[in-house]
Structures are given as structure tokens and as C-alpha cells.
PDB file of C-alpha atoms and ligand atoms in Angstrom:
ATOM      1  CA  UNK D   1      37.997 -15.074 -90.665  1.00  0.00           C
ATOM      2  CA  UNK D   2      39.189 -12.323 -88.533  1.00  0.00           C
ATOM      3  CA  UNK D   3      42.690 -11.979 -89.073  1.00  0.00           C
ATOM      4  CA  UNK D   4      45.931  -9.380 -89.860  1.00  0.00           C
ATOM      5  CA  UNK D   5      45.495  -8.447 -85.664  1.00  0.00           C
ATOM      6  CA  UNK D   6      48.375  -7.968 -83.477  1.00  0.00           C
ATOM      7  CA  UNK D   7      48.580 -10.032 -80.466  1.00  0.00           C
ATOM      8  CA  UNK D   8      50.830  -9.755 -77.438  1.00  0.00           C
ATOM      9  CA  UNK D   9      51.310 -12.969 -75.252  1.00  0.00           C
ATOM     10  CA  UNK D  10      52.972 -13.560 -72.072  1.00  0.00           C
ATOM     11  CA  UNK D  11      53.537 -17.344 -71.106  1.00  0.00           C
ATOM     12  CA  UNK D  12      55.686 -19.509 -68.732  1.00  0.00           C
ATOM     13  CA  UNK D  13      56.706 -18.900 -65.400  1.00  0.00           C
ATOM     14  CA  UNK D  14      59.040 -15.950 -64.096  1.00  0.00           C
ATOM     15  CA  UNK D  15      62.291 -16.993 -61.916  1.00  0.00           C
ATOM     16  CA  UNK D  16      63.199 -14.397 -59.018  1.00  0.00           C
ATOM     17  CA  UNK D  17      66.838 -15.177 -58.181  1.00  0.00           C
ATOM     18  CA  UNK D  18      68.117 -15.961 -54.676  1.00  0.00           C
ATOM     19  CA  UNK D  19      71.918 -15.581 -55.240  1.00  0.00           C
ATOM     20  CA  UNK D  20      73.576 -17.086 -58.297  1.00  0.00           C
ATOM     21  CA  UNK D  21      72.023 -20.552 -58.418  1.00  0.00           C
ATOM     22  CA  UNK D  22      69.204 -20.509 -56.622  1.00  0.00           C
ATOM     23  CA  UNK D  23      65.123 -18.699 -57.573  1.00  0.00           C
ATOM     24  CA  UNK D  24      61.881 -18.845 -56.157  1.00  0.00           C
ATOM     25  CA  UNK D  25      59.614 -20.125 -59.307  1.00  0.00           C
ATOM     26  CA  UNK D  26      56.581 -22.317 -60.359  1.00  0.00           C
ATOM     27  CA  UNK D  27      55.230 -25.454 -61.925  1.00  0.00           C
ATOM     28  CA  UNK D  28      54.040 -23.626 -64.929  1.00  0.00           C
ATOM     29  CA  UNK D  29      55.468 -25.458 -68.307  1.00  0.00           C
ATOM     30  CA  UNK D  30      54.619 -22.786 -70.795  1.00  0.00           C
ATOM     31  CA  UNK D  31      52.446 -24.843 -72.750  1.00  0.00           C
ATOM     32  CA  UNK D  32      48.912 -23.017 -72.486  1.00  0.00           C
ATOM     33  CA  UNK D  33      50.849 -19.782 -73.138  1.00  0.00           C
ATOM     34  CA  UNK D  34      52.811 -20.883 -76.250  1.00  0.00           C
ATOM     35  CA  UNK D  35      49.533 -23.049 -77.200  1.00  0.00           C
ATOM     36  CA  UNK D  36      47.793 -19.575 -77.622  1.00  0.00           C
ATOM     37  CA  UNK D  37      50.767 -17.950 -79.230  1.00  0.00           C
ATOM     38  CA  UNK D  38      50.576 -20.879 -82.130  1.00  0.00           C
ATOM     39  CA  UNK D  39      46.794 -20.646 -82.414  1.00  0.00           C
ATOM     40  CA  UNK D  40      46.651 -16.487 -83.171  1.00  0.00           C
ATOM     41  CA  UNK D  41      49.512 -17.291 -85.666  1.00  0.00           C
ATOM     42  CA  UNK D  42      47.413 -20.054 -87.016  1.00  0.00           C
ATOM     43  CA  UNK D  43      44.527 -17.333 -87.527  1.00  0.00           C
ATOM     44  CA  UNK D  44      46.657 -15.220 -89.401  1.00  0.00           C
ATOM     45  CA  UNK D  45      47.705 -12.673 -86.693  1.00  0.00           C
ATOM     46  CA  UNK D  46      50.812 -11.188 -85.466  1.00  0.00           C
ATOM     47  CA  UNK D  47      52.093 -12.523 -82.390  1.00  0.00           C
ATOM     48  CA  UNK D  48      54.937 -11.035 -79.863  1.00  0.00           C
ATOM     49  CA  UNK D  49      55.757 -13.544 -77.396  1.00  0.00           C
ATOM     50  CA  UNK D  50      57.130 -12.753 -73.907  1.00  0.00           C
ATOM     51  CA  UNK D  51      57.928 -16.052 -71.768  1.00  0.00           C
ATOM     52  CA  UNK D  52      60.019 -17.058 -68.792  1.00  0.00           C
ATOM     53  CA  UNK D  53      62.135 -20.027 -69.097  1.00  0.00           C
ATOM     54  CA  UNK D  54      60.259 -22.811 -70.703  1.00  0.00           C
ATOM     55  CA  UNK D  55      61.237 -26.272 -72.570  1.00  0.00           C
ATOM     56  CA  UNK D  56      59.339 -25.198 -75.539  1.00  0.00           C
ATOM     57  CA  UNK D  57      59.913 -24.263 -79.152  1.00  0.00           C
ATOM     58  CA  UNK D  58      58.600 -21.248 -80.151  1.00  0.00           C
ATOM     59  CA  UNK D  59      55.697 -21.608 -82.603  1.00  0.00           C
ATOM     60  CA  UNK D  60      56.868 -20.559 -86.153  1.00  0.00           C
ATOM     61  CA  UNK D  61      56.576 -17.288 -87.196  1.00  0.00           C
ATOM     62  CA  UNK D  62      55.838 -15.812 -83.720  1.00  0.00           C
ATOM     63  CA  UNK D  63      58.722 -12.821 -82.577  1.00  0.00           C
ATOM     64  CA  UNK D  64      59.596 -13.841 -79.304  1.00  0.00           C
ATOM     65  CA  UNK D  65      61.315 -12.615 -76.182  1.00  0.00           C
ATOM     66  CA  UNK D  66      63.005 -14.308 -73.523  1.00  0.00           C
ATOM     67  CA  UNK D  67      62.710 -13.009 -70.266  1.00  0.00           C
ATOM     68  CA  UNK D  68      63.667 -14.244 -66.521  1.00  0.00           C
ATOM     69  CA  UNK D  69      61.783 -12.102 -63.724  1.00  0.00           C
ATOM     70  CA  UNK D  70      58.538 -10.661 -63.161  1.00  0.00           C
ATOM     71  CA  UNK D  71      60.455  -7.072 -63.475  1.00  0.00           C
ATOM     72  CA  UNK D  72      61.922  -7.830 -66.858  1.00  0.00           C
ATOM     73  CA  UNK D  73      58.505  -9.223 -68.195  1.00  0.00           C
ATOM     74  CA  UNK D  74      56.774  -6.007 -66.648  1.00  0.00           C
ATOM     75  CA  UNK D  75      59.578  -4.286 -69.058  1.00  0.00           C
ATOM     76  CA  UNK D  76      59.255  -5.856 -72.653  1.00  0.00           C
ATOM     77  CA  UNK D  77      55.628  -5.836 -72.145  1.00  0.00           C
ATOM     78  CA  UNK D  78      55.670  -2.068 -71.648  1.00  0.00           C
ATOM     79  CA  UNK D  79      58.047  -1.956 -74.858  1.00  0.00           C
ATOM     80  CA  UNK D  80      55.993  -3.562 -76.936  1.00  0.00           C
ATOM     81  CA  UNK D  81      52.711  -2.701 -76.146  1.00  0.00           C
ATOM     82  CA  UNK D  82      52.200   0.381 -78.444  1.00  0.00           C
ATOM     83  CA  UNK D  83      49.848  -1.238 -81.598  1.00  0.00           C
ATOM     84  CA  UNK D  84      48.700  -3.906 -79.710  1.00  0.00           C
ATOM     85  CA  UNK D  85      45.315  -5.097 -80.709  1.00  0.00           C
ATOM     86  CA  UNK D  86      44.727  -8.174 -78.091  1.00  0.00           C
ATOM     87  CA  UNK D  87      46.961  -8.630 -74.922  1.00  0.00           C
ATOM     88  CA  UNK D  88      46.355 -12.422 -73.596  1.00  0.00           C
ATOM     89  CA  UNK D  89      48.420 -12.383 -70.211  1.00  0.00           C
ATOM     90  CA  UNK D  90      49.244 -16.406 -69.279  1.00  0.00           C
ATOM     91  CA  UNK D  91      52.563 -16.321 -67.855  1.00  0.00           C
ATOM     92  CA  UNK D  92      52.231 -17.348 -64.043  1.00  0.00           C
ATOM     93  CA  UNK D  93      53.882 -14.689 -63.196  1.00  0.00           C
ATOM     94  CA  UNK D  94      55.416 -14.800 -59.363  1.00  0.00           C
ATOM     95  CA  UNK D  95      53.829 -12.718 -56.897  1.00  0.00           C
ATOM     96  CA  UNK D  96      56.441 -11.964 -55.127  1.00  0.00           C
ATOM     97  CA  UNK D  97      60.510 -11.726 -55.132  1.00  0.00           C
ATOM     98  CA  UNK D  98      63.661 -11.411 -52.771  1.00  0.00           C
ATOM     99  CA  UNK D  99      63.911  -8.310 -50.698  1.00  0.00           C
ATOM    100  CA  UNK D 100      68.305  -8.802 -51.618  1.00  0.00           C
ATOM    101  CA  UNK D 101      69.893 -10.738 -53.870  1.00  0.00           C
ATOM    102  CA  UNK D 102      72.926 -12.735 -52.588  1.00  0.00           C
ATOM    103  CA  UNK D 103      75.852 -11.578 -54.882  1.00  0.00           C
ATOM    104  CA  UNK D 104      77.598 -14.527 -53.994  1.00  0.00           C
ATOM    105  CA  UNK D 105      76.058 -18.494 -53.441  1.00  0.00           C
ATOM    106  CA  UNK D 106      74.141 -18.353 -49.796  1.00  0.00           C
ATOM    107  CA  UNK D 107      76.477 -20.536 -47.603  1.00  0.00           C
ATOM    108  CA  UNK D 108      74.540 -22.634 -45.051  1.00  0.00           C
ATOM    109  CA  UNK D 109      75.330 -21.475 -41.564  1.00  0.00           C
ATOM    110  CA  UNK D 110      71.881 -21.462 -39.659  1.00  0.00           C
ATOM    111  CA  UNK D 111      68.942 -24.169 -38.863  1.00  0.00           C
ATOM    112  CA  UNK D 112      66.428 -21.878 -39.871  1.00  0.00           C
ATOM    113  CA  UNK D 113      66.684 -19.152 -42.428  1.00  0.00           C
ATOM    114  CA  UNK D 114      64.120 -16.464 -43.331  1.00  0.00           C
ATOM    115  CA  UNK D 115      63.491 -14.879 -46.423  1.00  0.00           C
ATOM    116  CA  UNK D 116      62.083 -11.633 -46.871  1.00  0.00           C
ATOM    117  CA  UNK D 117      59.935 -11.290 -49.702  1.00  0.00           C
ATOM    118  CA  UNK D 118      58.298  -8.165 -51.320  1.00  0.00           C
ATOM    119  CA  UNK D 119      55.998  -7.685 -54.093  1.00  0.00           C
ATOM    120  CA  UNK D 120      56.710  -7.793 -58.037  1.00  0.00           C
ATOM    121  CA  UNK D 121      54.923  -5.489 -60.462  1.00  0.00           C
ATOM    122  CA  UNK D 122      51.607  -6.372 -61.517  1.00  0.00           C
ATOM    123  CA  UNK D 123      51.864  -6.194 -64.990  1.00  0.00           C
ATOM    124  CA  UNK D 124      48.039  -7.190 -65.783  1.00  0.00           C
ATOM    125  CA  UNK D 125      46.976  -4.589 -63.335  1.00  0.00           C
ATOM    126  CA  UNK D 126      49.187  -1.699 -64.789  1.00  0.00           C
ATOM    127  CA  UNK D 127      47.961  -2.735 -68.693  1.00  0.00           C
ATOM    128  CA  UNK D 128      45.238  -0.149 -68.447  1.00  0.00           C
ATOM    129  CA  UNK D 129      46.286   2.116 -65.370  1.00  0.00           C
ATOM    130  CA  UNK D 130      49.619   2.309 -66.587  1.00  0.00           C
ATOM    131  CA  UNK D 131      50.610   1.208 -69.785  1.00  0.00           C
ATOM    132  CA  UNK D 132      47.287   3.193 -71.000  1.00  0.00           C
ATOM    133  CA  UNK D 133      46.349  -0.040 -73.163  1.00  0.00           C
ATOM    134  CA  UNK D 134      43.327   0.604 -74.705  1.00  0.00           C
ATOM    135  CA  UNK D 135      42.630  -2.676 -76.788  1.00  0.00           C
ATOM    136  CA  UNK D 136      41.173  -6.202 -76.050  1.00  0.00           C
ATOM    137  CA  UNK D 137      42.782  -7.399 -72.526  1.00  0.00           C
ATOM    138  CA  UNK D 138      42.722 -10.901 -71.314  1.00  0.00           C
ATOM    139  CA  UNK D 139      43.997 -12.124 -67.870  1.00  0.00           C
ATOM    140  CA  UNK D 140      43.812 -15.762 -66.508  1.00  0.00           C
ATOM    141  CA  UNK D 141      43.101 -16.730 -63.568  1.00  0.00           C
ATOM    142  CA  UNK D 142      44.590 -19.795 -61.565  1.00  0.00           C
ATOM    143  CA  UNK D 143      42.079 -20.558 -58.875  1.00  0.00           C
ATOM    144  CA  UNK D 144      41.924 -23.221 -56.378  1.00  0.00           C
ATOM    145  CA  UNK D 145      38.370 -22.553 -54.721  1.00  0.00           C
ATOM    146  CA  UNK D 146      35.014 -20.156 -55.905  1.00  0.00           C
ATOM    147  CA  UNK D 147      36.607 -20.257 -59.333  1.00  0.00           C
ATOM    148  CA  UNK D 148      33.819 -17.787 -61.378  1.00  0.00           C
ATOM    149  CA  UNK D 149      33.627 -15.864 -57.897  1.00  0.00           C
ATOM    150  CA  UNK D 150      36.993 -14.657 -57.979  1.00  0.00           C
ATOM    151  CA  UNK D 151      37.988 -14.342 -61.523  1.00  0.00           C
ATOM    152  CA  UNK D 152      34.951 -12.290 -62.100  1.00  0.00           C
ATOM    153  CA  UNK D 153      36.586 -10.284 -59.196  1.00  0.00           C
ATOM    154  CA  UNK D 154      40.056  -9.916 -61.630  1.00  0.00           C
ATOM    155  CA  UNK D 155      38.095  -8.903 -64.321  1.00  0.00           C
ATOM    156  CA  UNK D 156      36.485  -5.997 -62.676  1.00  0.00           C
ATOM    157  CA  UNK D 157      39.586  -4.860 -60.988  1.00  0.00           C
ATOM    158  CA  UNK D 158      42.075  -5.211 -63.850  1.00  0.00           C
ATOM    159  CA  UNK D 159      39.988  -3.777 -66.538  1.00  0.00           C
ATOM    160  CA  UNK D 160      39.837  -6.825 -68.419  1.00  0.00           C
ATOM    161  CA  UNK D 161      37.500  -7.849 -71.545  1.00  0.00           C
ATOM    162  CA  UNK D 162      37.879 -11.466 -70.714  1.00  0.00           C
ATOM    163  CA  UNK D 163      39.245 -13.589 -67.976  1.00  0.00           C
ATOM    164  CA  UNK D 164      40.179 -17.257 -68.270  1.00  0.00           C
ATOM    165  CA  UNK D 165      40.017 -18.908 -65.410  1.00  0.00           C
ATOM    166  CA  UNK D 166      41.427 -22.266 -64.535  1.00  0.00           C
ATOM    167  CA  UNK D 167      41.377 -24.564 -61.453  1.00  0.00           C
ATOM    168  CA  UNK D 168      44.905 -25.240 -60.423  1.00  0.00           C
ATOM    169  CA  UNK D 169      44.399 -27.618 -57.461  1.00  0.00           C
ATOM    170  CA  UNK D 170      43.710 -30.572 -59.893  1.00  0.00           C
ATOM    171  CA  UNK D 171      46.613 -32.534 -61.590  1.00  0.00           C
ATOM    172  CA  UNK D 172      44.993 -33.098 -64.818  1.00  0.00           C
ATOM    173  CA  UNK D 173      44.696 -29.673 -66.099  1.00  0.00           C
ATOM    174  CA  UNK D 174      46.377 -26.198 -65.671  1.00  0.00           C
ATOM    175  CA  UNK D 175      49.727 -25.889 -64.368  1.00  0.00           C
ATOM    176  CA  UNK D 176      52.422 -28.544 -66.315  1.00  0.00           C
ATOM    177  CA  UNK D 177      49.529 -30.483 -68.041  1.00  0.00           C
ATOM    178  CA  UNK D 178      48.903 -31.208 -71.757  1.00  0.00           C
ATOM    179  CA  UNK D 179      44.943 -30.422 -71.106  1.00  0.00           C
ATOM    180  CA  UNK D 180      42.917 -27.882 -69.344  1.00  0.00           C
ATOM    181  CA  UNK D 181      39.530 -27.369 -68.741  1.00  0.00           C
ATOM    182  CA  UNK D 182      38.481 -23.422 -68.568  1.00  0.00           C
ATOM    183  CA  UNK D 183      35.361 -21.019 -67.721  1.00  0.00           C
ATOM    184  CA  UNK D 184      35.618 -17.834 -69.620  1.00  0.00           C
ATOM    185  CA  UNK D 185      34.135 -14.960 -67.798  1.00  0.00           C
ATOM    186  CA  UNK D 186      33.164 -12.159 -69.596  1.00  0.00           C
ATOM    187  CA  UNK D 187      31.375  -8.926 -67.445  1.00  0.00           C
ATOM    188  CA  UNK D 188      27.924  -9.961 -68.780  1.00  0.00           C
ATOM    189  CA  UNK D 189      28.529 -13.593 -69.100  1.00  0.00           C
ATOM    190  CA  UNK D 190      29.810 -17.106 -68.450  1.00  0.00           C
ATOM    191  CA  UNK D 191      31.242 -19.895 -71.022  1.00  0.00           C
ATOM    192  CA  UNK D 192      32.226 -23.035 -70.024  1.00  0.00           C
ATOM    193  CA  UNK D 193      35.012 -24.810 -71.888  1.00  0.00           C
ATOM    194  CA  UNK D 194      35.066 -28.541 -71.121  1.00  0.00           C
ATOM    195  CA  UNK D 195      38.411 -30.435 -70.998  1.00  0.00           C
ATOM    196  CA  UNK D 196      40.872 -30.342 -73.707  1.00  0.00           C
ATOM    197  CA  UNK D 197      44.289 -29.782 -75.246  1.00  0.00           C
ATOM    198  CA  UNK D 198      45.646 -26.799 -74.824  1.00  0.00           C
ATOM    199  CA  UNK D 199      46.278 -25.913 -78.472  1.00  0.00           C
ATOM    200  CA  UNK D 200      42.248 -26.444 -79.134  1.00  0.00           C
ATOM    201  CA  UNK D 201      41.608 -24.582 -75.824  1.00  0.00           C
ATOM    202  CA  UNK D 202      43.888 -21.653 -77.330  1.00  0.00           C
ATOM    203  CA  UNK D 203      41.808 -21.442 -80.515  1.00  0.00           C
ATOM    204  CA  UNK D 204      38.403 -20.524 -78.772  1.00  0.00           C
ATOM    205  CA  UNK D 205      40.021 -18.297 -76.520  1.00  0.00           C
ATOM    206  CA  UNK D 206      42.066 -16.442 -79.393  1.00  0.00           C
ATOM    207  CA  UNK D 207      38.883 -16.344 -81.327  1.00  0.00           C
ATOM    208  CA  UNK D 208      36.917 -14.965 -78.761  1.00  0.00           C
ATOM    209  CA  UNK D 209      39.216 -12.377 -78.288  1.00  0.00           C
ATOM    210  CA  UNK D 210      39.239 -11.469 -81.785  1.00  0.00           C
ATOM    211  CA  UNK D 211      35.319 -11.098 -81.890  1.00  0.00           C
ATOM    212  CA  UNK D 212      35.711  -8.581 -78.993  1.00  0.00           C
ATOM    213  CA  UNK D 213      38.055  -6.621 -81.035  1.00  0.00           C
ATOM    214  CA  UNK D 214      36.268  -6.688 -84.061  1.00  0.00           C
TER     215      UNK D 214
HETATM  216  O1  PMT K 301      52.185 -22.978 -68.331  1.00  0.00           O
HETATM  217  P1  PMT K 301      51.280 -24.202 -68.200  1.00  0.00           P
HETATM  218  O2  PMT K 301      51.972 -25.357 -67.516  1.00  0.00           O
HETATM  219  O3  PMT K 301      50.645 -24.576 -69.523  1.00  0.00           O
HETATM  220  O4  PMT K 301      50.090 -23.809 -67.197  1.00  0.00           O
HETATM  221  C1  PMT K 301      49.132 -22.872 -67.600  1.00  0.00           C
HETATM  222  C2  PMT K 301      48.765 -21.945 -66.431  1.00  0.00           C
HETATM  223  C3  PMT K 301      48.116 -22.761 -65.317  1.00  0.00           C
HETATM  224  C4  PMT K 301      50.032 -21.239 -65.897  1.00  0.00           C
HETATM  225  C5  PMT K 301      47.768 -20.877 -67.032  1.00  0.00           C
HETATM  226  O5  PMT K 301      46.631 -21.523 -67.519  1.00  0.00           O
HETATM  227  C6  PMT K 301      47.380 -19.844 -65.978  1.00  0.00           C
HETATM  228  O6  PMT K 301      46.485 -20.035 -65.164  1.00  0.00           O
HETATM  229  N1  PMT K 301      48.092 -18.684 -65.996  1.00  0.00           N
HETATM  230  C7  PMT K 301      47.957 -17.636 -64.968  1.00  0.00           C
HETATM  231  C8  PMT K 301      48.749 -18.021 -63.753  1.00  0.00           C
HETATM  232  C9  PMT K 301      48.653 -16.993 -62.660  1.00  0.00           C
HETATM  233  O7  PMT K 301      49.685 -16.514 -62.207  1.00  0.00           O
HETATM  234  O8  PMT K 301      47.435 -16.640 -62.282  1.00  0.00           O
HETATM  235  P2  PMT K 301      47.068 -15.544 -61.142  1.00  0.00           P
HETATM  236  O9  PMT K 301      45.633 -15.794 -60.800  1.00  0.00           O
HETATM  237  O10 PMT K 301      48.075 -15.579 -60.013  1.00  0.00           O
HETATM  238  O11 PMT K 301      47.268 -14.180 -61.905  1.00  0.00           O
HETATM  239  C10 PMT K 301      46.191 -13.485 -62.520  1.00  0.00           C
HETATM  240  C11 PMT K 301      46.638 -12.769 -63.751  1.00  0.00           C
HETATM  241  O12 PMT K 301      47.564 -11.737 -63.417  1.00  0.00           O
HETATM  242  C12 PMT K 301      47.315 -13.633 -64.827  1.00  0.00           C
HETATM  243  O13 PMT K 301      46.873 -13.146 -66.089  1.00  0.00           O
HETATM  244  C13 PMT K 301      48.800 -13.332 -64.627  1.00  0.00           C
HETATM  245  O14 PMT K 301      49.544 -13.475 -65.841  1.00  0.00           O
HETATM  246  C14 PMT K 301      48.746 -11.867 -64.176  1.00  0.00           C
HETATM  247  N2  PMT K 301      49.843 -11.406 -63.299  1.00  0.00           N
HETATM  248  C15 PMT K 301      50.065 -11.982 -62.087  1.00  0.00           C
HETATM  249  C16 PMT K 301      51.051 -11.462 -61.238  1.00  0.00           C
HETATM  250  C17 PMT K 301      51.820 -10.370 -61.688  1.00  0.00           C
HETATM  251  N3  PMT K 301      52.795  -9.859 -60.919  1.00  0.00           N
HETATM  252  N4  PMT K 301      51.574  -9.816 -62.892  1.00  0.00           N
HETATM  253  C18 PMT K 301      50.600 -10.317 -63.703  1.00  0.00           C
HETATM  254  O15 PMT K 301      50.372  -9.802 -64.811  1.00  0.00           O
END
């Protein structure tokens, strides 16, 4: 077995606040994310995992850190990158955030209201670029249409090893499901991974991405 790694995991969705009591967020439950965290502990690796707010309990054993936005995951994961053998980066992390923050709870005045939005840090695309990480990295992907097409696109353009892509458009798998069904794209190569539970999803993927390490 190919253990005594060190993996870094990101999971769950981010929250990017409004005002005090309101965010902009998504569907995503955490699960495939903490499934994957569970599984590299199960293989006998280290595992630091950064999530947004989930339900979840942390798997045993993992170090974990609780973050809100996209900036403050951007943040730990540049912390704690240094020795990292295998970055697996599931959070759905939100593309974008609110240009101001209300310091005080929006009062409803108008019909309409507009938000401006602007973009959050890409913290998959600065892993090599930025962060200078030089081990095994692993993006997903949450398609809705030409799934291998444009995952295979994120894997070029990130700098990935692996990319795990996932359809997101059906209700059965993906985004707040206790399945998912996933193509792993590699730059030479395809693998299908027909539906299943997460946590025995997470164990081909984490062994995979051992394998490329090793
Ligand atoms: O949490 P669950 O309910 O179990 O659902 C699992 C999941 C559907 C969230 C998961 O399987 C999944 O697809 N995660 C990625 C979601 C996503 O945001 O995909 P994307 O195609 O928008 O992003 C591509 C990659 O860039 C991802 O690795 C993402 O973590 C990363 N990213 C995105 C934006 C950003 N600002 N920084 C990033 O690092």
C-alpha cells in the first residue's frame, strides 16, 4: 500500500457575505470532499482539511480548518501548502463575491436591487503559478454539458495531474447527493467511474492520486 503521504483537501462550499445575515453560496453538502478526506486517512496518509460550512463531522484523525469565503480558503491553503504531497481541490468554491459588504442588515427600500459582483481568487489556478506547488494536483470539475471536453480544458490550464469531473445538472449525483458518478481525466487518458457512494468514489480517486505521486 502506498501510504505515510500528506494530503491537502478542500471541501464544501464557500459563503461570500452580503451584510450581516445574508451570503451568496451553493448547494454543495461537503460530502464528496470530506468522503475523500476519510478515504486518504483510511490509506494511512496525512490529511489537512480546509472546508466551508458543512453539516459534517470531520473524519477522525484528519486536522481540519474551518473557513467561510473563497478569500479565507485561498489563505489557509497557501499556509499549509509547504510539504504537501497530493492537493485534491473539491470545495465548490464561489466564483464570484460582493463588490461591498453592507456593515449593517440591507434594509429594503427599492423594487429592484442590483448587486455588483467581482471575482474571488482562483485558488486551483494559483496552486502552481502561485503557490509554486510542485506535487500531485487534482481539480474537479462540475460540468453541466461536453463534460470530458471541458475538464480536459481545466486540466491543461491549471496544471493539474488529474481532473475529476462530475455532471452537476442531474439530481442523483454531485452537488448535495450521497452518490456520484465521475470521469477522471488524466492528459493522456480517460477513466470512467460508474455510479457510487461517495466514500468508495473517494478511494479510487485518492489511490489514483497516490500512484501519480509514487
Ligand atoms: O459537496 P457535495 O454536495 O458532496 O458535492 C460535491 C461537488 C459537486 C461540489 C464536487 O464533486 C465538485 O464538483 N466540486 C467542484 C465544484 C466546482 O466549483 O467546480 P468548478 O468547475 O466551478 O471549479 C473547478 C475547480 O476549481 C474545482 O477544483 C474548484 O475547487 C476550483 N476552484 C474554483 C473556483 C475558485 N475560485 N477557486 C478554485 O480553486
Amino acid at each position: 500500500m502506498l501510504s505515510g503521504m500528506k494530503f491537502l483537501i478542500t471541501a464544501g462550499p464557500t459563503r461570500e457575505p452580503l451584510d450581516p445575515v445574508r451570503y451568496l453560496s451553493n448547494r454543495s453538502s461537503g460530502r464528496m470532499g470530506y468522503a475523500l478526506a476519510g478515504a486518504a486517512r483510511h490509506e494511512g496518509h496525512e490529511v489537512v482539511l480546509i472546508s466551508g460550512p458543512t453539516a459534517l463531522d470531520v473524519p477522525p484523525g484528519v486536522d481540519f480548518i474551518h473557513v467561510e469565503t473563497a478569500q479565507q480558503m485561498y489563505d489557509a491553503v497557501h499556509d499549509m501548502v509547504g510539504g504537501v504531497d497530493v492537493a485534491i481541490l473539491c470545495a465548490a468554491v464561489a466564483d464570484y463575491r460582493p463588490v461591498a459588504v453592507a456593515e449593517q442588515k440591507m434594509k429594503k427600500h427599492a423594487e429592484r436591487l442590483v448587486l455588483e459582483l467581482e471575482r474571488t481568487p482562483d485558488i486551483l489556478g494559483s496552486m502552481r503559478s502561485v503557490f509554486g506547488f510542485a506535487g500531485v494536483l487534482v481539480g474537479f470539475a462540475a460540468e453541466t454539458q461536453e463534460i470530458e471536453h471541458y475538464a480536459r480544458g481545466k486540466l491543461e490550464r491549471k496544471g493539474c495531474d488529474m481532473v475529476v469531473a462530475n455532471d452537476v445538472s442531474r439530481a442523483d449525483i454531485g452537488f448535495d447527493s450521497r452518490e456520484n458518478e465521475v470521469l477522471l481525466v488524466f492528459p493522456d487518458r480517460t477513466e470512467a467511474l460508474p455510479r457510487d457512494t461517495k466514500e468508495h468514489i473517494a478511494l479510487h480517486i485518492v489511490e489514483h492520486a497516490a500512484l501519480l505521486h509514487s
